[in-house]
mmCIF file of C-alpha atoms in Angstrom:
data_model
loop_
_atom_site.group_PDB
_atom_site.id
_atom_site.type_symbol
_atom_site.label_atom_id
_atom_site.label_comp_id
_atom_site.label_asym_id
_atom_site.label_seq_id
_atom_site.Cartn_x
_atom_site.Cartn_y
_atom_site.Cartn_z
ATOM 1 C CA MET C 1224 104.544 -1.565 -161.638
ATOM 2 C CA SER C 1225 102.114 -4.514 -161.479
ATOM 3 C CA ASP C 1226 99.716 -4.853 -158.583
ATOM 4 C CA GLY C 1227 100.166 -8.633 -158.743
ATOM 5 C CA PRO C 1228 97.448 -11.234 -159.158
ATOM 6 C CA ALA C 1229 94.080 -10.618 -157.545
ATOM 7 C CA SER C 1230 93.351 -12.534 -154.345
ATOM 8 C CA PRO C 1231 91.035 -15.530 -154.811
ATOM 9 C CA LEU C 1232 87.477 -14.850 -153.786
ATOM 10 C CA SER C 1233 86.571 -16.527 -150.525
ATOM 11 C CA VAL C 1234 83.541 -18.839 -150.116
ATOM 12 C CA MET C 1235 81.872 -20.545 -147.141
ATOM 13 C CA LEU C 1236 79.938 -23.790 -147.617
ATOM 14 C CA CYS C 1237 77.143 -24.631 -145.188
ATOM 15 C CA ASP C 1238 75.461 -28.022 -145.738
ATOM 16 C CA ASP C 1239 74.697 -30.875 -143.360
ATOM 17 C CA SER C 1240 76.168 -33.438 -145.800
ATOM 18 C CA ALA C 1241 79.960 -33.792 -145.725
ATOM 19 C CA THR C 1242 79.722 -35.461 -149.144
ATOM 20 C CA VAL C 1243 77.956 -32.434 -150.611
ATOM 21 C CA ARG C 1244 80.415 -30.024 -148.956
ATOM 22 C CA ASN C 1245 83.376 -31.913 -150.422
ATOM 23 C CA ALA C 1246 81.804 -32.110 -153.883
ATOM 24 C CA LEU C 1247 80.972 -28.393 -153.894
ATOM 25 C CA ALA C 1248 84.466 -27.526 -152.702
ATOM 26 C CA ARG C 1249 85.996 -29.522 -155.579
ATOM 27 C CA LEU C 1250 83.605 -27.886 -158.035
ATOM 28 C CA LEU C 1251 84.351 -24.366 -156.831
ATOM 29 C CA GLU C 1252 88.110 -24.797 -156.506
ATOM 30 C CA SER C 1253 88.330 -26.103 -160.066
ATOM 31 C CA ASP C 1254 88.310 -22.358 -160.720
ATOM 32 C CA PRO C 1255 91.670 -20.966 -159.510
ATOM 33 C CA ALA C 1256 89.954 -17.648 -158.708
ATOM 34 C CA ILE C 1257 87.834 -19.280 -155.970
ATOM 35 C CA ARG C 1258 88.896 -20.627 -152.587
ATOM 36 C CA VAL C 1259 86.673 -22.402 -150.052
ATOM 37 C CA THR C 1260 87.830 -21.014 -146.721
ATOM 38 C CA LEU C 1261 85.111 -22.238 -144.341
ATOM 39 C CA ARG C 1262 82.837 -25.280 -144.112
ATOM 40 C CA ALA C 1263 79.937 -25.773 -141.705
ATOM 41 C CA GLY C 1264 77.484 -28.609 -141.097
ATOM 42 C CA HIS C 1265 74.558 -26.460 -139.922
ATOM 43 C CA GLY C 1266 73.494 -22.853 -139.499
ATOM 44 C CA ALA C 1267 74.659 -22.387 -135.914
ATOM 45 C CA GLU C 1268 78.132 -23.620 -136.824
ATOM 46 C CA ALA C 1269 78.276 -21.213 -139.769
ATOM 47 C CA VAL C 1270 77.206 -18.228 -137.660
ATOM 48 C CA SER C 1271 79.745 -19.072 -134.958
ATOM 49 C CA ALA C 1272 82.603 -19.608 -137.421
ATOM 50 C CA LEU C 1273 81.887 -16.349 -139.202
ATOM 51 C CA ALA C 1274 81.726 -14.353 -135.963
ATOM 52 C CA ARG C 1275 85.153 -15.634 -134.869
ATOM 53 C CA LEU C 1276 86.881 -14.328 -137.977
ATOM 54 C CA PRO C 1277 88.262 -10.790 -138.333
ATOM 55 C CA ALA C 1278 86.159 -8.763 -140.751
ATOM 56 C CA ALA C 1279 88.903 -8.749 -143.395
ATOM 57 C CA GLU C 1280 88.987 -12.557 -143.471
ATOM 58 C CA ARG C 1281 85.260 -13.225 -143.773
ATOM 59 C CA PRO C 1282 84.048 -14.889 -146.974
ATOM 60 C CA GLN C 1283 82.506 -12.816 -149.738
ATOM 61 C CA VAL C 1284 79.982 -15.497 -150.708
ATOM 62 C CA ILE C 1285 78.147 -18.127 -148.640
ATOM 63 C CA LEU C 1286 76.431 -21.146 -150.177
ATOM 64 C CA LEU C 1287 73.731 -21.972 -147.632
ATOM 65 C CA ASP C 1288 71.603 -25.119 -147.604
ATOM 66 C CA LEU C 1289 68.062 -24.437 -146.428
ATOM 67 C CA GLU C 1290 67.220 -27.808 -144.889
ATOM 68 C CA MET C 1291 69.640 -28.722 -142.054
ATOM 69 C CA PRO C 1292 69.399 -30.006 -138.470
ATOM 70 C CA VAL C 1293 70.292 -27.920 -135.378
ATOM 71 C CA MET C 1294 69.745 -24.631 -137.246
ATOM 72 C CA ASP C 1295 68.244 -24.501 -140.720
ATOM 73 C CA GLY C 1296 69.182 -22.043 -143.430
ATOM 74 C CA MET C 1297 66.195 -19.729 -143.015
ATOM 75 C CA THR C 1298 66.992 -19.303 -139.312
ATOM 76 C CA ALA C 1299 70.684 -18.747 -139.976
ATOM 77 C CA LEU C 1300 70.204 -16.332 -142.890
ATOM 78 C CA PRO C 1301 69.439 -13.111 -140.952
ATOM 79 C CA LEU C 1302 72.246 -13.892 -138.492
ATOM 80 C CA LEU C 1303 74.750 -14.327 -141.317
ATOM 81 C CA LEU C 1304 73.603 -11.116 -142.983
ATOM 82 C CA ARG C 1305 74.317 -9.123 -139.827
ATOM 83 C CA GLN C 1306 78.042 -9.711 -140.291
ATOM 84 C CA ALA C 1307 80.196 -6.912 -141.648
ATOM 85 C CA PRO C 1308 81.106 -6.823 -144.423
ATOM 86 C CA ARG C 1309 77.759 -8.291 -145.412
ATOM 87 C CA PRO C 1310 78.261 -11.506 -147.408
ATOM 88 C CA ALA C 1311 76.371 -12.433 -150.547
ATOM 89 C CA VAL C 1312 74.306 -15.466 -149.510
ATOM 90 C CA ILE C 1313 73.200 -17.921 -152.207
ATOM 91 C CA VAL C 1314 70.732 -20.492 -150.892
ATOM 92 C CA ALA C 1315 70.435 -24.083 -152.093
ATOM 93 C CA SER C 1316 66.996 -25.679 -152.236
ATOM 94 C CA ALA C 1317 65.435 -28.917 -153.408
ATOM 95 C CA LEU C 1318 63.793 -29.119 -156.835
ATOM 96 C CA THR C 1319 60.337 -29.298 -155.284
ATOM 97 C CA GLN C 1320 57.396 -26.937 -154.883
ATOM 98 C CA ARG C 1321 58.220 -26.588 -151.187
ATOM 99 C CA GLY C 1322 61.892 -25.992 -151.984
ATOM 100 C CA ALA C 1323 60.994 -23.294 -154.515
ATOM 101 C CA ALA C 1324 58.723 -21.534 -152.020
ATOM 102 C CA THR C 1325 61.458 -21.567 -149.371
ATOM 103 C CA ALA C 1326 64.045 -20.264 -151.836
ATOM 104 C CA MET C 1327 61.822 -17.312 -152.776
ATOM 105 C CA ALA C 1328 61.198 -16.608 -149.086
ATOM 106 C CA ALA C 1329 64.985 -16.537 -148.613
ATOM 107 C CA LEU C 1330 65.300 -13.954 -151.393
ATOM 108 C CA ARG C 1331 62.777 -11.755 -149.614
ATOM 109 C CA ALA C 1332 64.801 -12.211 -146.414
ATOM 110 C CA GLY C 1333 68.019 -10.951 -147.992
ATOM 111 C CA ALA C 1334 69.624 -13.837 -149.921
ATOM 112 C CA VAL C 1335 70.911 -12.646 -153.293
ATOM 113 C CA ASP C 1336 70.177 -15.794 -155.280
ATOM 114 C CA TYR C 1337 69.303 -19.464 -155.178
ATOM 115 C CA ILE C 1338 70.655 -22.712 -156.617
ATOM 116 C CA PRO C 1339 68.254 -25.624 -157.171
ATOM 117 C CA LYS C 1340 69.961 -28.858 -156.087
ATOM 118 C CA PRO C 1341 70.001 -31.303 -159.003
ATOM 119 C CA ASP C 1342 68.726 -34.825 -158.437
ATOM 120 C CA ALA C 1343 70.793 -37.948 -159.089
ATOM 121 C CA ALA C 1344 68.779 -38.739 -162.239
ATOM 122 C CA GLY C 1345 70.004 -35.490 -163.795
ATOM 123 C CA GLY C 1346 73.646 -36.095 -162.948
ATOM 124 C CA GLY C 1347 73.556 -34.647 -159.448
ATOM 125 C CA LEU C 1348 76.312 -32.238 -158.470
ATOM 126 C CA ALA C 1349 78.409 -33.488 -161.404
ATOM 127 C CA ASP C 1350 75.878 -32.152 -163.938
ATOM 128 C CA PRO C 1351 77.765 -29.706 -166.245
ATOM 129 C CA ALA C 1352 74.833 -27.261 -166.290
ATOM 130 C CA PHE C 1353 74.761 -27.207 -162.473
ATOM 131 C CA ARG C 1354 78.539 -26.665 -162.368
ATOM 132 C CA ALA C 1355 78.306 -23.737 -164.811
ATOM 133 C CA GLU C 1356 75.452 -22.171 -162.851
ATOM 134 C CA VAL C 1357 77.208 -22.421 -159.485
ATOM 135 C CA LEU C 1358 80.475 -20.990 -160.782
ATOM 136 C CA ALA C 1359 78.712 -18.156 -162.633
ATOM 137 C CA LYS C 1360 76.632 -17.160 -159.606
ATOM 138 C CA VAL C 1361 79.512 -17.322 -157.136
ATOM 139 C CA ARG C 1362 81.835 -15.303 -159.377
ATOM 140 C CA GLY C 1363 79.105 -12.854 -160.347
ATOM 141 C CA TRP C 1364 77.784 -12.102 -156.863
ATOM 142 C CA ALA C 1365 81.299 -11.770 -155.464
ATOM 143 C CA ARG C 1366 81.893 -9.117 -158.123
ATOM 144 C CA VAL C 1367 78.708 -7.084 -158.047
ATOM 145 C CA GLY C 1368 77.419 -7.725 -154.543
ATOM 146 C CA ARG C 1369 73.709 -7.373 -153.919
ATOM 147 C CA ILE C 1370 71.686 -5.398 -156.484
ATOM 148 C CA ALA C 1371 70.563 -2.368 -154.512
ATOM 149 C CA VAL C 1372 67.357 -0.440 -155.031
ATOM 150 C CA PRO C 1373 67.893 3.331 -154.716
ATOM 151 C CA ALA C 1374 66.218 4.746 -151.626
ATOM 152 C CA ALA C 1375 65.938 8.261 -152.995
ATOM 153 C CA ALA C 1376 62.896 9.088 -155.102
ATOM 154 C CA GLY C 1377 65.087 11.321 -157.224
ATOM 155 C CA ALA C 1378 67.153 8.324 -158.267
ATOM 156 C CA ARG C 1379 64.007 6.610 -159.532
ATOM 157 C CA ALA C 1380 62.949 9.615 -161.586
ATOM 158 C CA ALA C 1381 66.202 9.889 -163.579
ATOM 159 C CA PRO C 1382 66.011 12.060 -166.705
ATOM 160 C CA ALA C 1383 64.764 10.097 -169.703
ATOM 161 C CA ARG C 1384 67.416 8.961 -172.176
ATOM 162 C CA VAL C 1385 64.943 7.459 -174.599
ATOM 163 C CA PRO C 1386 62.158 9.184 -176.529
ATOM 164 C CA ARG C 1387 58.611 8.991 -175.193
ATOM 165 C CA ARG C 1388 56.605 6.702 -177.438
ATOM 166 C CA GLY C 1389 53.226 5.036 -177.453
ATOM 167 C CA MET C 1390 54.431 1.561 -176.554
ATOM 168 C CA LYS C 1391 51.904 -1.276 -176.473
ATOM 169 C CA ALA C 1392 53.965 -3.754 -174.430
ATOM 170 C CA ILE C 1393 57.274 -4.380 -172.662
ATOM 171 C CA GLY C 1394 59.125 -7.671 -173.126
ATOM 172 C CA ILE C 1395 61.773 -8.599 -170.527
ATOM 173 C CA GLY C 1396 64.284 -11.446 -170.734
ATOM 174 C CA SER C 1397 66.501 -12.671 -167.883
ATOM 175 C CA SER C 1398 68.443 -15.702 -166.727
ATOM 176 C CA THR C 1399 71.322 -16.076 -164.241
ATOM 177 C CA GLY C 1400 70.808 -13.510 -161.468
ATOM 178 C CA GLY C 1401 67.433 -12.633 -162.936
ATOM 179 C CA PRO C 1402 65.163 -12.957 -159.886
ATOM 180 C CA ALA C 1403 67.109 -10.274 -158.016
ATOM 181 C CA ALA C 1404 67.330 -8.066 -161.101
ATOM 182 C CA LEU C 1405 63.590 -8.406 -161.744
ATOM 183 C CA ALA C 1406 62.839 -7.515 -158.127
ATOM 184 C CA ALA C 1407 65.090 -4.451 -158.317
ATOM 185 C CA LEU C 1408 63.497 -3.439 -161.624
ATOM 186 C CA LEU C 1409 59.979 -3.624 -160.178
ATOM 187 C CA GLN C 1410 60.980 -1.840 -156.984
ATOM 188 C CA GLY C 1411 62.431 0.941 -159.138
ATOM 189 C CA LEU C 1412 58.994 1.678 -160.595
ATOM 190 C CA ASP C 1413 57.091 4.472 -158.899
ATOM 191 C CA ARG C 1414 53.909 3.397 -160.710
ATOM 192 C CA PRO C 1415 52.865 0.527 -162.972
ATOM 193 C CA PRO C 1416 53.663 1.097 -166.669
ATOM 194 C CA PRO C 1417 50.541 1.734 -168.764
ATOM 195 C CA VAL C 1418 51.186 -1.431 -170.813
ATOM 196 C CA PRO C 1419 51.461 -5.172 -170.071
ATOM 197 C CA LEU C 1420 54.879 -6.585 -169.151
ATOM 198 C CA LEU C 1421 55.826 -10.039 -170.473
ATOM 199 C CA VAL C 1422 58.777 -11.799 -168.824
ATOM 200 C CA THR C 1423 60.752 -14.873 -169.791
ATOM 201 C CA GLN C 1424 63.061 -16.019 -166.980
ATOM 202 C CA HIS C 1425 65.183 -19.148 -167.367
ATOM 203 C CA MET C 1426 64.591 -21.333 -164.302
ATOM 204 C CA PRO C 1427 63.199 -24.766 -163.356
ATOM 205 C CA ALA C 1428 59.494 -25.149 -164.095
ATOM 206 C CA ARG C 1429 58.573 -25.710 -160.435
ATOM 207 C CA PHE C 1430 60.130 -22.360 -159.501
ATOM 208 C CA ILE C 1431 58.203 -20.175 -161.969
ATOM 209 C CA GLY C 1432 54.975 -20.014 -160.002
ATOM 210 C CA MET C 1433 56.876 -19.231 -156.818
ATOM 211 C CA LEU C 1434 58.823 -16.486 -158.601
ATOM 212 C CA ALA C 1435 55.522 -14.966 -159.757
ATOM 213 C CA ASP C 1436 54.280 -15.034 -156.163
ATOM 214 C CA HIS C 1437 57.594 -13.555 -154.945
ATOM 215 C CA LEU C 1438 57.395 -10.650 -157.417
ATOM 216 C CA ASP C 1439 53.687 -10.141 -156.713
ATOM 217 C CA ARG C 1440 54.423 -9.758 -152.986
ATOM 218 C CA LEU C 1441 56.700 -6.803 -153.736
ATOM 219 C CA GLY C 1442 53.499 -4.841 -154.329
ATOM 220 C CA GLN C 1443 54.590 -2.766 -157.321
ATOM 221 C CA LEU C 1444 52.192 -4.462 -159.759
ATOM 222 C CA PRO C 1445 50.280 -7.745 -160.036
ATOM 223 C CA CYS C 1446 52.444 -10.648 -161.241
ATOM 224 C CA ALA C 1447 51.342 -14.118 -162.325
ATOM 225 C CA GLU C 1448 52.120 -16.964 -164.713
ATOM 226 C CA ALA C 1449 50.574 -16.329 -168.116
ATOM 227 C CA ARG C 1450 47.577 -18.432 -169.211
ATOM 228 C CA ASP C 1451 46.882 -19.324 -172.819
ATOM 229 C CA GLY C 1452 44.310 -17.023 -174.393
ATOM 230 C CA GLU C 1453 44.047 -14.512 -171.539
ATOM 231 C CA ALA C 1454 43.905 -10.795 -172.314
ATOM 232 C CA LEU C 1455 47.142 -9.019 -171.426
ATOM 233 C CA ARG C 1456 46.193 -6.046 -169.275
ATOM 234 C CA PRO C 1457 48.188 -2.829 -168.713
ATOM 235 C CA GLY C 1458 50.158 -2.529 -165.490
ATOM 236 C CA ARG C 1459 50.452 -6.288 -164.994
ATOM 237 C CA LEU C 1460 53.398 -8.661 -165.303
ATOM 238 C CA TYR C 1461 53.006 -12.049 -167.004
ATOM 239 C CA LEU C 1462 55.683 -14.730 -166.551
ATOM 240 C CA ALA C 1463 56.311 -17.445 -169.128
ATOM 241 C CA PRO C 1464 55.356 -20.722 -167.414
ATOM 242 C CA GLY C 1465 57.792 -23.589 -167.091
ATOM 243 C CA ASP C 1466 58.689 -25.393 -170.324
ATOM 244 C CA ARG C 1467 56.422 -23.287 -172.576
ATOM 245 C CA HIS C 1468 57.228 -20.267 -174.720
ATOM 246 C CA LEU C 1469 55.173 -17.149 -173.966
ATOM 247 C CA LEU C 1470 53.960 -15.354 -177.096
ATOM 248 C CA ALA C 1471 51.737 -12.347 -177.704
ATOM 249 C CA GLU C 1472 48.999 -12.122 -180.327
ATOM 250 C CA SER C 1473 46.994 -9.086 -181.386
ATOM 251 C CA ALA C 1474 43.298 -9.158 -180.556
ATOM 252 C CA GLY C 1475 41.348 -6.072 -181.558
ATOM 253 C CA ALA C 1476 42.976 -3.111 -179.855
ATOM 254 C CA GLY C 1477 44.788 -5.284 -177.313
ATOM 255 C CA LEU C 1478 46.922 -8.382 -176.886
ATOM 256 C CA VAL C 1479 46.329 -11.929 -175.718
ATOM 257 C CA ALA C 1480 48.825 -14.474 -174.397
ATOM 258 C CA ARG C 1481 49.639 -17.617 -176.340
ATOM 259 C CA LEU C 1482 51.615 -20.500 -174.860
ATOM 260 C CA SER C 1483 53.658 -22.619 -177.242
ATOM 261 C CA ASP C 1484 55.221 -26.083 -177.100
ATOM 262 C CA ALA C 1485 57.461 -25.270 -180.073
ATOM 263 C CA PRO C 1486 61.046 -26.570 -179.849
ATOM 264 C CA ALA C 1487 63.538 -24.933 -177.512
ATOM 265 C CA GLU C 1488 65.561 -22.011 -178.824
ATOM 266 C CA ASN C 1489 69.031 -21.256 -177.490
ATOM 267 C CA PHE C 1490 68.640 -24.555 -175.596
ATOM 268 C CA CYS C 1491 65.799 -22.942 -173.610
ATOM 269 C CA ARG C 1492 62.050 -23.319 -173.300
ATOM 270 C CA PRO C 1493 60.743 -20.819 -172.457
ATOM 271 C CA SER C 1494 63.036 -18.689 -174.588
ATOM 272 C CA VAL C 1495 63.250 -14.910 -174.832
ATOM 273 C CA ASP C 1496 63.615 -14.791 -178.636
ATOM 274 C CA PRO C 1497 60.166 -16.126 -179.625
ATOM 275 C CA MET C 1498 58.509 -13.883 -177.058
ATOM 276 C CA LEU C 1499 60.183 -10.762 -178.461
ATOM 277 C CA ARG C 1500 59.554 -11.760 -182.086
ATOM 278 C CA SER C 1501 55.852 -12.218 -181.355
ATOM 279 C CA LEU C 1502 55.678 -8.850 -179.583
ATOM 280 C CA ALA C 1503 57.387 -7.082 -182.510
ATOM 281 C CA THR C 1504 54.742 -8.509 -184.835
ATOM 282 C CA ALA C 1505 51.707 -8.136 -182.571
ATOM 283 C CA CYS C 1506 52.557 -4.560 -181.587
ATOM 284 C CA GLY C 1507 53.636 -3.351 -185.001
ATOM 285 C CA GLY C 1508 57.007 -2.379 -183.537
ATOM 286 C CA ALA C 1509 55.494 -0.421 -180.627
ATOM 287 C CA VAL C 1510 57.357 -2.561 -178.103
ATOM 288 C CA LEU C 1511 60.213 -2.080 -175.646
ATOM 289 C CA ALA C 1512 62.620 -5.002 -175.145
ATOM 290 C CA VAL C 1513 64.649 -5.132 -171.914
ATOM 291 C CA ILE C 1514 67.413 -7.715 -171.479
ATOM 292 C CA LEU C 1515 68.638 -8.405 -167.961
ATOM 293 C CA THR C 1516 71.522 -10.436 -166.538
ATOM 294 C CA GLY C 1517 72.024 -13.972 -167.847
ATOM 295 C CA MET C 1518 74.352 -16.458 -169.517
ATOM 296 C CA GLY C 1519 74.368 -16.986 -173.279
ATOM 297 C CA GLN C 1520 72.686 -14.792 -175.873
ATOM 298 C CA ASP C 1521 68.993 -15.625 -175.687
ATOM 299 C CA GLY C 1522 67.151 -12.425 -176.618
ATOM 300 C CA LEU C 1523 69.654 -11.220 -179.209
ATOM 301 C CA ALA C 1524 67.653 -12.387 -182.238
ATOM 302 C CA GLY C 1525 64.439 -11.143 -180.634
ATOM 303 C CA CYS C 1526 65.963 -7.715 -180.019
ATOM 304 C CA ARG C 1527 67.003 -7.579 -183.671
ATOM 305 C CA ALA C 1528 63.373 -8.213 -184.612
ATOM 306 C CA VAL C 1529 62.166 -5.499 -182.213
ATOM 307 C CA ALA C 1530 64.705 -2.961 -183.495
ATOM 308 C CA GLY C 1531 63.946 -3.891 -187.109
ATOM 309 C CA ALA C 1532 60.248 -3.262 -186.508
ATOM 310 C CA GLY C 1533 60.984 0.178 -185.043
ATOM 311 C CA GLY C 1534 60.853 -0.695 -181.355
ATOM 312 C CA LEU C 1535 63.267 0.159 -178.553
ATOM 313 C CA VAL C 1536 65.888 -2.030 -176.880
ATOM 314 C CA MET C 1537 67.546 -1.497 -173.497
ATOM 315 C CA ALA C 1538 69.806 -3.761 -171.436
ATOM 316 C CA GLN C 1539 71.297 -4.101 -167.988
ATOM 317 C CA ASP C 1540 74.781 -2.652 -167.609
ATOM 318 C CA GLU C 1541 77.810 -4.864 -166.995
ATOM 319 C CA ALA C 1542 78.599 -3.483 -163.541
ATOM 320 C CA SER C 1543 75.264 -4.592 -162.049
ATOM 321 C CA SER C 1544 74.889 -7.859 -164.005
ATOM 322 C CA VAL C 1545 75.743 -11.145 -162.327
ATOM 323 C CA VAL C 1546 76.551 -12.459 -165.812
ATOM 324 C CA TRP C 1547 76.812 -10.018 -168.725
ATOM 325 C CA GLY C 1548 76.116 -12.641 -171.379
ATOM 326 C CA MET C 1549 72.604 -11.862 -172.616
ATOM 327 C CA PRO C 1550 72.734 -8.070 -172.127
ATOM 328 C CA GLY C 1551 76.338 -7.973 -173.347
ATOM 329 C CA ALA C 1552 75.402 -9.717 -176.603
ATOM 330 C CA VAL C 1553 72.714 -7.097 -177.248
ATOM 331 C CA ALA C 1554 75.122 -4.274 -176.370
ATOM 332 C CA ARG C 1555 77.923 -5.596 -178.597
ATOM 333 C CA ALA C 1556 75.465 -5.889 -181.483
ATOM 334 C CA GLY C 1557 74.760 -2.152 -181.154
ATOM 335 C CA LEU C 1558 71.050 -2.724 -180.453
ATOM 336 C CA ALA C 1559 70.785 -1.279 -176.928
ATOM 337 C CA GLN C 1560 69.696 2.347 -176.702
ATOM 338 C CA GLY C 1561 70.500 2.364 -172.994
ATOM 339 C CA LEU C 1562 72.703 0.321 -170.636
ATOM 340 C CA LEU C 1563 71.627 0.835 -167.027
ATOM 341 C CA PRO C 1564 71.228 -0.953 -163.680
ATOM 342 C CA PRO C 1565 67.708 -2.262 -162.959
ATOM 343 C CA ALA C 1566 66.439 0.838 -161.136
ATOM 344 C CA GLY C 1567 67.633 3.022 -164.008
ATOM 345 C CA LEU C 1568 65.949 0.746 -166.513
ATOM 346 C CA ALA C 1569 62.703 1.132 -164.554
ATOM 347 C CA ALA C 1570 62.740 4.908 -165.028
ATOM 348 C CA GLN C 1571 63.479 4.521 -168.733
ATOM 349 C CA MET C 1572 60.662 1.986 -169.154
ATOM 350 C CA LEU C 1573 58.181 4.532 -167.813
ATOM 351 C CA ALA C 1574 59.662 7.262 -169.990
ATOM 352 C CA ALA C 1575 59.518 5.117 -173.114
ATOM 353 C CA CYS C 1576 55.832 4.400 -172.458
ATOM 354 C CA GLY C 1577 55.068 8.071 -171.964
ATOM 355 C CA ALA C 1578 54.376 7.626 -168.252
ATOM 356 C CA ARG C 1579 55.383 10.428 -165.932
ATOM 357 C CA THR C 1580 56.876 9.676 -162.560
ATOM 358 C CA GLY C 1581 54.834 10.319 -159.458
ATOM 359 C CA PRO C 1582 53.803 8.808 -156.111
ATOM 360 C CA ALA C 1583 54.045 5.024 -155.904
ATOM 361 C CA ALA C 1584 50.815 3.467 -157.049
ATOM 362 C CA GLY C 1585 51.146 -0.120 -155.777
ATOM 363 C CA HIS C 1586 48.977 -2.802 -157.357
ATOM 364 C CA ALA C 1587 46.859 -1.808 -160.305
ATOM 365 C CA ALA C 1588 43.155 -2.374 -159.999
#
């Protein structure tokens, strides 16, 4: 006997512009699996509307503008998150340095993700890339909820499923849902890995520096945008800067960062594939590739290069991924030697590098 069709997922829109609310509602409801059930013009209205609803009728996802009169998004966010069941709140911010900083602050305050508002020159809310991103994030976060970091130390120190090897670097690729996955991955580390971590995250250029600051504030290990020619030090995370590929080059016994203006790959610059290819070459195969949540298949060719050189490949599991495009492509190709949520991947990263678990170490010197 059939259980019948699944109920549409419920969304609240909170934006001070009625035009934006109407446009977002049309965008979201173009997907028959999504229904906009509440609209609010400012934070206080959203909090009040949510509180009046029975718990069973509250929306699963809230799209929350950050800049509004009466009550802005940052003020409303903790009040919305107190509701039970706790909604997944995706914040919308301007494509500016200030907007990026506020969006990252919202992630630290409990938002699950962000959406950069496109400007009119780029097609505005009608931009196909913006539409795809909004739909993917709303569907994904309604499905997986917030990526949780295990509280128990025992969960962090899961038995190794990969062999201990003398890795020289870790290369991480992520896209849609990546900031939360990266944060959960870092918070799952009980000490910095004894190798440098290189990360390519697809996001607007203005947001990269703020993401580096956001990850750095977590305190697990120092995080910063990579600079051309700098030595890549163990226990540090280097983010590919906006609109440039991040590559690694051997230099004596270590590695240095190289930034490249080469053409986009997989419609992306920075792209995960050139980063992983360079690591496979520079490290002689002694590299671990980790592919996190994201649309498309950027990282697949790079993981083939890593595996072909004798390195290891792991990917985020489908259940915890907002979008299982990038990790799913690696899994379907038979390249992943482990499929785990971010905290599980953290334990395997340490195991693959030969690091033993122990008390949290915080920032490396």
